[in-house]
Short mmCIF file of C-alpha atoms and ligand atoms in Angstrom, two decimals:
data_model
loop_
_atom_site.label_atom_id
_atom_site.label_comp_id
_atom_site.label_asym_id
_atom_site.label_seq_id
_atom_site.Cartn_x
_atom_site.Cartn_y
_atom_site.Cartn_z
CA MET A 30 60.16 187.77 -197.74
CA THR A 31 58.50 189.28 -194.42
CA ASP A 32 57.28 186.78 -191.62
CA ARG A 33 53.43 187.31 -192.39
CA PRO A 34 53.65 185.99 -196.02
CA ARG A 35 55.85 183.27 -195.19
CA HIS A 36 53.67 182.42 -192.50
CA ARG A 37 50.60 182.47 -194.53
CA LEU A 38 52.32 180.29 -197.66
CA ALA A 39 52.96 177.64 -194.86
CA THR A 40 49.43 177.32 -193.64
CA ARG A 41 48.20 177.48 -197.54
CA ARG A 42 50.50 174.64 -198.01
CA LEU A 43 49.53 172.85 -195.09
CA ALA A 44 45.64 173.26 -195.97
CA GLU A 45 46.54 171.90 -199.70
CA ALA A 46 48.26 169.00 -198.36
CA VAL A 47 45.45 168.17 -196.02
CA ASP A 48 43.05 168.58 -198.89
CA GLU A 49 44.69 167.07 -201.27
CA ARG A 50 44.54 163.76 -199.27
CA VAL A 51 41.40 163.85 -196.91
CA GLY A 52 39.53 166.37 -198.69
CA GLY A 53 37.09 168.80 -197.00
CA ALA A 54 38.26 172.51 -198.38
CA ARG A 55 34.58 172.84 -199.07
CA PHE A 56 33.01 171.67 -195.74
CA VAL A 57 35.76 173.55 -193.96
CA ARG A 58 34.79 177.06 -195.95
CA GLU A 59 31.15 176.61 -195.69
CA ALA A 60 31.60 176.06 -191.93
CA LEU A 61 33.60 179.04 -191.38
CA GLY A 62 31.26 180.77 -193.72
CA LYS A 63 28.16 179.85 -191.29
CA VAL A 64 26.58 182.53 -190.00
CA PHE A 65 25.19 183.18 -186.17
CA PRO A 66 22.71 185.40 -184.80
CA ASP A 67 24.16 187.74 -182.46
CA HIS A 68 21.81 188.04 -179.48
CA PHE A 69 23.52 186.83 -176.53
CA SER A 70 21.09 184.04 -175.45
CA PHE A 71 22.55 181.87 -178.61
CA MET A 72 25.68 181.47 -176.10
CA LEU A 73 23.76 179.73 -173.45
CA GLY A 74 24.21 176.64 -175.25
CA GLU A 75 27.67 177.46 -175.80
CA VAL A 76 27.79 178.07 -171.94
CA ALA A 77 26.87 174.16 -171.23
CA LEU A 78 29.02 172.92 -173.94
CA TYR A 79 32.43 174.63 -172.32
CA CYS A 80 31.26 173.51 -168.85
CA PHE A 81 31.22 169.96 -170.50
CA VAL A 82 34.60 170.36 -171.72
CA VAL A 83 35.91 171.42 -168.10
CA LEU A 84 33.95 168.34 -166.89
CA VAL A 85 35.99 166.14 -169.29
CA VAL A 86 39.22 167.54 -168.47
CA THR A 87 38.78 167.39 -164.84
CA GLY A 88 37.10 164.46 -164.49
CA THR A 89 40.46 162.70 -166.16
CA PHE A 90 42.78 164.04 -163.51
CA LEU A 91 40.21 162.64 -160.76
CA CYS A 92 40.27 159.57 -162.18
CA PHE A 93 43.97 158.95 -161.70
CA PHE A 94 43.51 159.43 -158.08
CA PHE A 95 40.14 157.93 -157.20
CA GLU A 96 39.25 154.28 -156.39
CA PRO A 97 36.06 153.29 -156.65
CA SER A 98 35.91 150.51 -154.34
CA GLN A 99 33.64 149.93 -151.09
CA ARG A 100 36.59 147.62 -149.32
CA THR A 101 37.24 148.82 -145.65
CA VAL A 102 40.66 150.39 -145.54
CA THR A 103 42.09 152.48 -142.20
CA TYR A 104 42.45 156.42 -143.18
CA ASP A 105 46.08 157.54 -142.49
CA GLY A 106 46.14 160.83 -144.73
CA SER A 107 46.65 164.27 -143.62
CA TYR A 108 43.29 165.26 -142.43
CA ALA A 109 43.90 164.53 -138.55
CA PRO A 110 40.30 164.18 -137.24
CA LEU A 111 39.89 161.31 -140.01
CA GLN A 112 42.91 159.40 -138.80
CA GLY A 113 42.80 155.80 -137.86
CA GLN A 114 39.08 155.68 -138.85
CA GLN A 115 37.71 152.54 -140.75
CA VAL A 116 36.66 153.88 -144.08
CA SER A 117 35.84 153.02 -147.26
CA ALA A 118 38.66 153.01 -150.35
CA ALA A 119 36.34 155.48 -152.30
CA TYR A 120 36.08 157.74 -149.28
CA ASP A 121 39.30 157.64 -148.37
CA SER A 122 40.96 158.52 -152.02
CA ALA A 123 38.37 161.30 -152.18
CA VAL A 124 39.77 163.06 -148.98
CA ARG A 125 43.60 162.22 -149.96
CA LEU A 126 42.58 163.68 -153.52
CA SER A 127 41.62 166.62 -151.52
CA TRP A 128 44.24 167.13 -148.97
CA ASP A 129 47.28 165.13 -150.25
CA VAL A 130 47.13 165.64 -153.89
CA ARG A 131 48.92 168.40 -155.44
CA ALA A 132 45.75 170.53 -156.74
CA GLY A 133 43.60 167.97 -155.98
CA LEU A 134 41.06 170.19 -154.11
CA LEU A 135 41.24 173.00 -156.71
CA VAL A 136 40.30 170.22 -159.33
CA ARG A 137 37.65 168.31 -157.12
CA GLN A 138 36.21 171.93 -156.49
CA VAL A 139 36.35 173.06 -160.33
CA HIS A 140 34.71 169.72 -161.16
CA HIS A 141 31.99 170.14 -158.87
CA TRP A 142 30.82 173.40 -159.67
CA ALA A 143 31.37 172.60 -163.45
CA ALA A 144 28.63 170.04 -162.90
CA LEU A 145 26.41 172.76 -161.14
CA VAL A 146 26.88 175.47 -163.68
CA PHE A 147 26.41 172.99 -166.95
CA LEU A 148 23.03 171.70 -165.52
CA ALA A 149 22.21 175.54 -164.73
CA ALA A 150 23.14 176.53 -168.11
CA ILE A 151 21.39 173.64 -169.78
CA VAL A 152 18.34 174.65 -168.02
CA VAL A 153 18.28 178.42 -168.48
CA HIS A 154 19.14 177.42 -172.41
CA LEU A 155 16.06 175.09 -172.51
CA ALA A 156 14.21 177.98 -170.91
CA ARG A 157 15.09 180.32 -173.78
CA ILE A 158 13.89 177.71 -176.69
CA PHE A 159 10.65 177.25 -175.08
CA PHE A 160 9.76 180.97 -174.38
CA THR A 161 10.79 181.87 -177.82
CA GLY A 162 9.32 179.02 -179.33
CA ALA A 163 12.45 177.69 -181.01
CA PHE A 164 11.48 173.90 -180.45
CA ARG A 165 8.87 174.36 -183.44
CA LYS A 166 9.10 172.44 -186.73
CA PRO A 167 11.81 171.74 -187.70
CA ARG A 168 13.63 172.10 -184.45
CA ASP A 169 11.12 169.58 -182.41
CA LEU A 170 13.78 166.83 -183.63
CA ASN A 171 16.86 168.90 -181.72
CA TRP A 172 14.42 169.39 -178.83
CA ILE A 173 14.00 165.52 -178.22
CA VAL A 174 17.80 165.53 -178.16
CA GLY A 175 18.12 168.21 -175.78
CA VAL A 176 15.60 166.87 -173.39
CA THR A 177 17.67 163.49 -173.44
CA LEU A 178 20.72 165.53 -172.95
CA LEU A 179 18.92 167.11 -169.90
CA VAL A 180 17.96 163.56 -168.50
CA ALA A 181 21.54 162.38 -168.86
CA ALA A 182 23.02 165.46 -167.36
CA ILE A 183 20.96 165.16 -164.20
CA GLY A 184 21.84 161.45 -164.22
CA ASN A 185 25.63 161.73 -164.54
CA GLY A 186 25.46 164.49 -161.83
CA PHE A 187 24.05 162.24 -159.25
CA ALA A 188 26.19 159.22 -160.15
CA GLY A 189 29.15 161.75 -159.63
CA TYR A 190 28.37 163.12 -156.47
CA SER A 191 27.54 159.66 -155.03
CA LEU A 192 30.95 158.38 -155.69
CA ALA A 193 32.77 159.78 -152.54
CA ASP A 194 30.58 157.40 -150.17
CA ASP A 195 30.46 160.09 -147.92
CA LEU A 196 27.68 160.76 -145.35
CA LEU A 197 25.75 163.17 -147.56
CA SER A 198 25.89 161.14 -150.60
CA GLY A 199 25.42 157.60 -148.61
CA THR A 200 22.04 159.32 -147.72
CA GLY A 201 21.26 160.33 -150.87
CA LEU A 202 21.74 156.83 -152.21
CA ARG A 203 19.77 155.30 -149.87
CA ILE A 204 16.85 157.84 -150.90
CA MET A 205 17.69 156.59 -154.43
CA PHE A 206 17.44 152.99 -153.26
CA SER A 207 14.09 153.23 -151.50
CA ILE A 208 12.62 154.97 -154.59
CA VAL A 209 13.64 152.27 -156.83
CA GLU A 210 12.28 149.63 -154.41
CA SER A 211 8.83 152.02 -154.68
CA VAL A 212 8.25 151.31 -158.11
CA PRO A 213 5.34 148.47 -158.45
CA PHE A 214 6.18 144.63 -159.44
CA VAL A 215 9.58 145.05 -160.58
CA GLY A 216 10.63 147.82 -157.73
CA ASP A 217 12.59 145.09 -155.37
CA THR A 218 14.19 143.34 -158.02
CA ALA A 219 15.37 146.28 -159.59
CA ALA A 220 16.99 148.00 -156.65
CA PHE A 221 18.57 144.39 -156.00
CA TRP A 222 19.75 144.33 -159.44
CA ILE A 223 21.18 148.01 -159.19
CA PHE A 224 22.86 147.78 -156.28
CA GLY A 225 23.88 144.47 -155.87
CA GLY A 226 21.95 143.53 -152.82
CA GLU A 227 20.09 144.89 -149.50
CA TYR A 228 21.39 148.29 -148.80
CA PRO A 229 23.87 149.22 -148.21
CA ALA A 230 25.54 146.73 -151.07
CA ASP A 231 28.86 146.37 -151.94
CA ASP A 232 28.77 147.11 -155.80
CA ILE A 233 26.79 150.39 -156.04
CA ILE A 234 29.91 152.50 -156.02
CA GLY A 235 31.77 150.45 -158.81
CA ARG A 236 28.86 150.26 -160.94
CA LEU A 237 28.08 153.84 -160.74
CA PHE A 238 31.51 154.60 -161.42
CA VAL A 239 31.50 152.98 -164.97
CA VAL A 240 28.16 154.71 -165.46
CA HIS A 241 29.62 158.11 -164.26
CA ILE A 242 32.96 158.16 -166.33
CA LEU A 243 32.05 155.59 -169.26
CA VAL A 244 28.32 155.40 -170.03
CA LEU A 245 26.73 158.79 -169.85
CA PRO A 246 29.42 161.15 -170.86
CA ALA A 247 29.57 159.03 -174.19
CA LEU A 248 26.20 159.39 -174.47
CA ILE A 249 26.03 162.84 -173.62
CA ALA A 250 29.41 163.59 -175.86
CA ALA A 251 27.32 161.36 -178.98
CA LEU A 252 24.22 163.50 -178.15
CA ILE A 253 26.24 167.13 -178.32
CA GLY A 254 27.69 166.09 -181.58
CA VAL A 255 23.76 165.35 -182.80
CA HIS A 256 22.54 168.23 -181.19
CA LEU A 257 25.29 170.27 -182.80
CA ALA A 258 25.09 168.55 -186.50
CA LEU A 259 21.20 169.62 -186.37
CA VAL A 260 21.90 173.45 -185.67
CA VAL A 261 24.12 173.40 -188.42
CA ARG A 262 22.25 171.30 -190.81
CA GLN A 263 18.83 173.54 -189.86
CA LYS A 264 20.51 176.67 -189.36
CA HIS A 265 20.00 179.03 -186.38
CA THR A 266 16.42 180.71 -185.41
CA GLN A 267 16.58 184.28 -185.10
CA PHE A 268 14.39 186.59 -183.52
CA PRO A 269 12.29 189.06 -186.15
CA GLY A 270 13.67 192.61 -186.64
CA PRO A 271 14.92 194.59 -189.92
CA GLY A 272 15.96 192.52 -192.93
CA ARG A 273 15.42 188.91 -191.08
CA THR A 274 12.99 186.86 -192.77
CA GLU A 275 12.23 182.81 -192.59
CA GLU A 276 14.59 182.72 -195.34
CA ASN A 277 17.63 184.15 -194.15
CA VAL A 278 19.86 184.31 -191.14
CA VAL A 279 21.49 187.78 -189.98
CA GLY A 280 24.50 187.59 -188.04
CA THR A 281 28.37 187.03 -188.04
CA HIS A 282 30.11 184.69 -189.77
CA LEU A 283 32.23 181.95 -187.65
CA TRP A 284 35.00 182.97 -188.89
CA PRO A 285 36.71 185.40 -187.43
CA ALA A 286 34.23 187.23 -185.41
CA TYR A 287 32.08 184.43 -184.19
CA ALA A 288 34.89 182.77 -183.57
CA ALA A 289 36.38 185.11 -181.27
CA LYS A 290 33.31 185.94 -179.38
CA SER A 291 32.69 182.07 -178.62
CA ILE A 292 36.55 181.76 -178.02
CA SER A 293 36.04 184.63 -175.06
CA LEU A 294 33.25 182.86 -174.24
CA LEU A 295 35.27 179.31 -173.70
CA LEU A 296 38.31 181.27 -171.57
CA ALA A 297 35.25 183.19 -169.32
CA VAL A 298 33.52 179.84 -168.58
CA VAL A 299 37.02 178.58 -167.99
CA GLY A 300 38.13 181.56 -165.87
CA VAL A 301 34.77 181.63 -163.28
CA LEU A 302 34.82 178.09 -163.04
CA LEU A 303 38.62 178.05 -161.79
CA LEU A 304 37.64 181.16 -159.57
CA LEU A 305 34.63 179.36 -157.95
CA GLY A 306 36.97 176.20 -157.89
CA GLY A 307 39.70 178.03 -155.90
CA LEU A 308 37.97 180.56 -153.67
CA VAL A 309 34.31 178.63 -153.08
CA GLN A 310 34.16 175.65 -150.96
CA ILE A 311 32.03 172.74 -152.21
CA ASN A 312 31.24 169.50 -150.92
CA PRO A 313 33.81 169.21 -148.07
CA ILE A 314 33.20 165.25 -147.96
CA TRP A 315 36.01 165.33 -144.63
CA ILE A 316 33.71 167.40 -142.45
CA TYR A 317 30.48 165.19 -143.21
CA GLY A 318 32.45 161.81 -142.33
CA PRO A 319 32.23 158.56 -144.10
CA TYR A 320 28.93 156.88 -144.93
CA ASP A 321 27.41 155.26 -141.98
CA PRO A 322 24.05 154.04 -142.75
CA ALA A 323 22.74 154.60 -139.07
CA ALA A 324 23.55 158.11 -139.28
CA VAL A 325 22.47 161.38 -141.08
CA THR A 326 23.93 164.64 -141.48
CA THR A 327 22.04 167.67 -140.69
CA ALA A 328 20.68 169.76 -143.04
CA ALA A 329 21.18 167.51 -145.62
CA GLN A 330 20.64 168.94 -148.81
CA PRO A 331 21.37 167.27 -152.43
CA ASP A 332 23.01 169.29 -155.68
CA TRP A 333 20.81 172.24 -156.84
CA TYR A 334 19.33 170.16 -159.82
CA MET A 335 17.87 167.20 -157.25
CA GLY A 336 16.54 169.96 -155.25
CA TRP A 337 13.05 169.29 -157.22
CA LEU A 338 12.99 165.77 -156.35
CA GLU A 339 14.19 166.33 -152.53
CA GLY A 340 11.27 168.96 -152.02
CA ALA A 341 8.55 166.62 -153.88
CA LEU A 342 9.63 163.86 -151.65
CA ARG A 343 9.33 166.40 -148.10
CA LEU A 344 6.15 167.90 -149.45
CA PHE A 345 4.24 164.84 -150.25
CA PRO A 346 1.78 163.61 -147.51
CA ALA A 347 1.90 160.46 -146.01
CA TRP A 348 -0.17 158.61 -148.10
CA GLU A 349 0.24 155.03 -150.06
CA LEU A 350 -2.05 153.46 -151.96
CA ARG A 351 -3.55 149.58 -151.24
CA ALA A 352 -5.17 147.58 -154.21
CA PHE A 353 -5.21 143.82 -155.05
CA GLY A 354 -3.08 142.86 -152.10
CA HIS A 355 -0.32 145.44 -153.52
CA THR A 356 0.92 148.45 -152.07
CA VAL A 357 2.32 151.23 -154.08
CA PRO A 358 4.51 153.13 -151.71
CA ASN A 359 4.38 156.82 -150.68
CA GLN A 360 7.97 157.69 -152.29
CA PHE A 361 6.61 156.71 -155.76
CA PHE A 362 4.23 159.40 -156.38
CA PRO A 363 6.44 162.38 -155.87
CA ALA A 364 9.58 160.47 -157.30
CA VAL A 365 9.11 158.40 -159.86
CA LEU A 366 5.29 159.42 -160.89
CA MET A 367 6.14 163.48 -160.99
CA PRO A 368 9.17 163.59 -162.38
CA GLY A 369 8.07 160.60 -165.28
CA LEU A 370 5.19 162.72 -165.98
CA THR A 371 7.63 165.96 -166.08
CA PHE A 372 9.87 164.37 -168.53
CA ALA A 373 7.17 162.92 -170.50
CA LEU A 374 5.25 166.49 -171.27
CA LEU A 375 8.89 168.06 -171.71
CA TYR A 376 9.49 165.10 -174.72
CA ALA A 377 5.77 166.11 -175.94
CA TRP A 378 5.34 169.52 -175.78
CA PRO A 379 6.15 170.67 -179.20
CA PHE A 380 3.41 168.13 -180.35
CA LEU A 381 1.35 168.91 -177.76
CA GLU A 382 1.38 172.62 -178.76
CA ARG A 383 1.30 171.98 -182.39
CA ARG A 384 -1.93 169.81 -181.96
CA ALA A 385 -3.29 172.96 -179.42
CA THR A 386 -2.62 175.53 -181.78
CA GLY A 387 -2.97 173.74 -185.40
CA ASP A 388 0.37 175.18 -186.33
CA HIS A 389 2.08 172.64 -188.40
CA GLU A 390 4.27 175.47 -190.38
CA VAL A 391 8.13 175.41 -190.67
CA HIS A 392 9.49 178.51 -188.00
CA HIS A 393 12.70 180.15 -188.25
CA LEU A 394 11.56 183.60 -186.88
CA LEU A 395 11.54 183.09 -182.98
CA ASP A 396 8.39 184.34 -181.17
CA SER A 397 8.69 187.10 -178.39
CA PRO A 398 7.38 185.57 -175.00
CA ARG A 399 4.63 188.30 -174.81
CA ASP A 400 3.32 187.32 -178.22
CA ARG A 401 2.50 183.84 -177.02
CA PRO A 402 0.74 184.27 -173.61
CA VAL A 403 -0.56 181.25 -173.20
CA ARG A 404 2.74 179.28 -173.97
CA THR A 405 4.65 181.96 -171.41
CA ALA A 406 2.09 181.49 -168.69
CA ILE A 407 2.32 177.71 -169.07
CA GLY A 408 5.95 178.32 -168.61
CA ALA A 409 6.10 180.69 -165.82
CA THR A 410 3.40 178.02 -164.24
CA ALA A 411 5.56 175.32 -164.46
CA LEU A 412 9.03 176.86 -163.28
CA THR A 413 7.16 178.36 -160.16
CA PHE A 414 5.87 174.62 -159.59
CA TYR A 415 9.37 173.50 -159.70
CA GLY A 416 10.65 176.88 -158.05
CA VAL A 417 8.57 176.08 -154.79
CA LEU A 418 9.42 172.23 -154.86
CA PHE A 419 13.26 173.19 -155.12
CA VAL A 420 12.92 176.01 -152.16
CA ALA A 421 10.87 172.85 -150.35
CA GLY A 422 14.13 170.85 -150.73
CA SER A 423 15.67 172.87 -148.18
CA GLN A 424 12.55 173.69 -145.89
CA ASP A 425 14.63 172.45 -142.76
CA VAL A 426 17.16 175.22 -143.06
CA LEU A 427 14.87 177.36 -144.12
CA ALA A 428 12.76 176.90 -140.79
CA VAL A 429 15.64 177.16 -138.72
CA GLU A 430 16.46 180.47 -140.74
CA LEU A 431 13.16 182.07 -140.19
CA GLY A 432 12.83 180.49 -136.69
CA VAL A 433 9.46 178.88 -137.67
CA SER A 434 8.45 175.67 -137.21
CA VAL A 435 9.18 173.05 -139.70
CA ASN A 436 5.70 171.14 -139.90
CA GLY A 437 4.08 174.67 -140.32
CA LEU A 438 6.28 175.82 -143.25
CA THR A 439 5.84 172.47 -144.89
CA TRP A 440 2.27 173.06 -144.74
CA VAL A 441 2.69 176.61 -146.00
CA LEU A 442 5.00 175.16 -148.96
CA ARG A 443 2.13 172.69 -149.70
CA VAL A 444 -0.45 175.20 -150.30
CA LEU A 445 1.96 177.26 -152.05
CA VAL A 446 3.03 174.33 -154.53
CA LEU A 447 -0.72 174.27 -155.44
CA VAL A 448 -1.45 177.87 -155.55
CA LEU A 449 1.34 179.86 -156.64
CA PRO A 450 1.92 178.55 -159.96
CA ILE A 451 -1.91 179.45 -160.79
CA VAL A 452 -1.44 182.77 -159.44
CA VAL A 453 1.53 183.59 -161.50
CA GLY A 454 0.43 181.75 -164.67
CA LEU A 455 -2.72 184.12 -164.58
CA LEU A 456 -0.53 187.33 -163.97
CA VAL A 457 1.80 186.64 -166.57
CA HIS A 458 -0.55 185.75 -169.25
CA ARG A 459 -2.22 189.34 -168.31
CA TRP A 460 0.84 190.78 -168.34
CA CYS A 461 1.21 189.49 -171.83
CA ARG A 462 -1.21 190.51 -172.88
CA ASP A 463 -0.94 194.10 -171.82
CA LEU A 464 2.36 194.26 -173.32
CA ALA A 465 1.04 192.81 -176.51
CA ARG A 466 -1.53 195.67 -176.42
CA GLY A 467 1.08 198.22 -176.32
CA ASP A 468 2.14 200.65 -178.73
CA ALA A 469 3.63 198.60 -182.13
CA ALA A 470 5.32 201.93 -183.07
CA GLU A 471 7.43 202.09 -179.79
CA ALA A 472 8.27 198.46 -179.94
CA GLU A 473 9.59 198.86 -183.58
CA ALA A 474 11.62 202.18 -182.67
CA GLU A 475 13.11 199.90 -179.84
CA ALA A 476 13.85 197.39 -182.09
CA GLU A 477 15.75 199.71 -184.23
CA LEU A 478 17.42 201.29 -181.73
CA ALA A 479 18.68 197.76 -180.63
CA ILE A 480 20.95 197.52 -183.34
CA ASP A 481 24.02 197.71 -182.07
CA GLU A 482 26.28 199.98 -184.15
CA ARG A 483 29.58 198.61 -182.62
CA ALA A 484 28.59 194.85 -183.59
CA PRO A 485 31.05 193.09 -186.60
CA ARG A 486 29.67 193.66 -189.79
CA ARG A 487 26.20 192.12 -190.24
CA VAL A 488 25.93 189.58 -192.75
CA SER A 489 23.05 187.75 -194.01
CA ALA A 490 22.39 183.96 -195.45
CA SER A 491 20.15 182.27 -197.20
CA ARG A 492 18.66 179.05 -195.50
C1 HEM B 527 24.39 169.37 -173.01
C2 HEM B 527 23.43 170.15 -173.03
C3 HEM B 527 23.13 170.95 -174.31
C4 HEM B 527 24.31 171.53 -174.90
C5 HEM B 527 25.98 171.61 -174.85
C6 HEM B 527 23.59 172.44 -175.96
C7 HEM B 527 23.94 173.36 -176.99
C8 HEM B 527 23.51 173.76 -177.95
C9 HEM B 527 24.37 174.97 -178.66
C10 HEM B 527 25.72 175.33 -178.41
C11 HEM B 527 23.32 175.25 -179.66
C12 HEM B 527 23.08 176.45 -180.47
C13 HEM B 527 23.19 177.86 -180.10
C14 HEM B 527 22.02 178.24 -179.07
O1 HEM B 527 21.09 178.18 -179.82
O2 HEM B 527 21.84 178.30 -177.79
C15 HEM B 527 21.85 174.54 -179.25
C16 HEM B 527 20.57 174.83 -179.87
C17 HEM B 527 19.71 174.54 -179.68
N1 HEM B 527 19.42 173.56 -178.29
FE1 HEM B 527 20.50 172.91 -177.33
N2 HEM B 527 21.91 171.99 -175.66
C18 HEM B 527 21.92 171.07 -174.88
C19 HEM B 527 20.78 171.18 -174.39
C20 HEM B 527 19.83 170.87 -174.90
C21 HEM B 527 18.39 171.20 -173.91
C22 HEM B 527 17.86 170.55 -172.68
C23 HEM B 527 17.12 171.44 -175.04
C24 HEM B 527 15.56 171.46 -175.06
C25 HEM B 527 15.03 170.59 -174.45
C26 HEM B 527 18.01 172.20 -176.21
C27 HEM B 527 17.43 172.64 -177.42
C28 HEM B 527 17.95 173.06 -178.17
C29 HEM B 527 17.50 173.35 -179.83
C30 HEM B 527 15.83 173.57 -180.13
C31 HEM B 527 18.26 174.34 -180.24
C32 HEM B 527 18.23 175.10 -181.38
C33 HEM B 527 18.01 176.60 -181.52
C34 HEM B 527 17.81 177.54 -182.29
O3 HEM B 527 18.20 177.30 -183.45
O4 HEM B 527 17.28 179.07 -182.36
N3 HEM B 527 19.34 171.45 -175.81
N4 HEM B 527 22.42 174.01 -178.05
#
């Protein structure tokens, strides 16, 4: 007997033994036969998924060495400029991780890069879902799970980079303290309760640590489970094309073709993150120094996914509201109200659109963005608005680079944040209309050309 049949026999026997005890052969057969659409944009969610895997693995390594405590210690590690300085144990252990733990710096940097790419992948994935109408019934439910994942991922990113207790992250925490404080009626109590006293309180790092390594990752893992179970249950959407209907899914089976594609993507994500972590410096906390409430770093910027909030804080005029003996502080509007409205609108979008269009149908075929000019224009308007806010989050650095005054640039950005989104929205609306009016026959011919002859054999499954 050759090796192969013997090997096959062993696998088969193992599979039968497992099935006899726990069952599930039918489930596995069905799962392996699941059909995945071939379009690349269906892999964006997987990039987010694999970043999360990298975050969990690298984060576990970091936990072995990080000490989430604000007690004061004297630094005596390898980084000479800090030697003899009184720093917090959290900062001390994070610098030691970077300088004295074998592969510590690599793992720290891969972890940080994975967080940045994780959020970028989520946002691009959200954009594809939005612009193609994949959120319509029955996937409105999964859209809600997705928005919650986005909120949890942003929260966990912020909690994570606040742990090191360096000058940059401490400045971020200080801003967060005053944002929480700005909430009318409950703000003071909430800020004291969360931070464990008046800023800088002694409990916040320990608490953020529990949130960062346990509460939010568990929530994210559970939500990813629900999210993917819904994708399997409801099956994928697909772009319209030859042979594609509301009743079938055209693409490749999970086993072996799609699995090979997906495992390659996992390896590529891990490879890119290792390269970034190994070659591109990120968050060099030993250069920033330990947190000191009386100091602030120059050119201080948060991680990119917090840039829109930072920008909103910088652009919002120095207004505050006084009524009935109460003051609503300035930061409440850009840092509580604006993000609150943003996420409320995101959650509500599928239902708002359904109400506006009166379309209560179930949809499995996706829209081309050009065929939905109003939705596409609203999406472009929103992206431009948050894009300008993001740029405003580094207006000080930009002013130095451009050799202009910070105040002048702030005013330009204040005008741009109001005007540019409308201009872009109108242009995109018009562009979509022009494209949609284009030659339908040409579009059809293009769709046929787009069929990749080299793709694995296409299969179609009914829903
Ligand atoms: C941790 C974050 C996330 C992960 C790991 C994730 C993962 C995935 C994966 C692997 C798929 C199937 C492949 C694909 O269509 O791309 C998917 C589909 C989907 N996701 Fe996400 N996702 C995340 C966040 C989000 C967000 C923020 C939204 C929207 C607000 C969202 C909405 C959806 C919807 C509606 C589908 C079904 C799409 C279809 O069938 O065409 N997801 N997700």
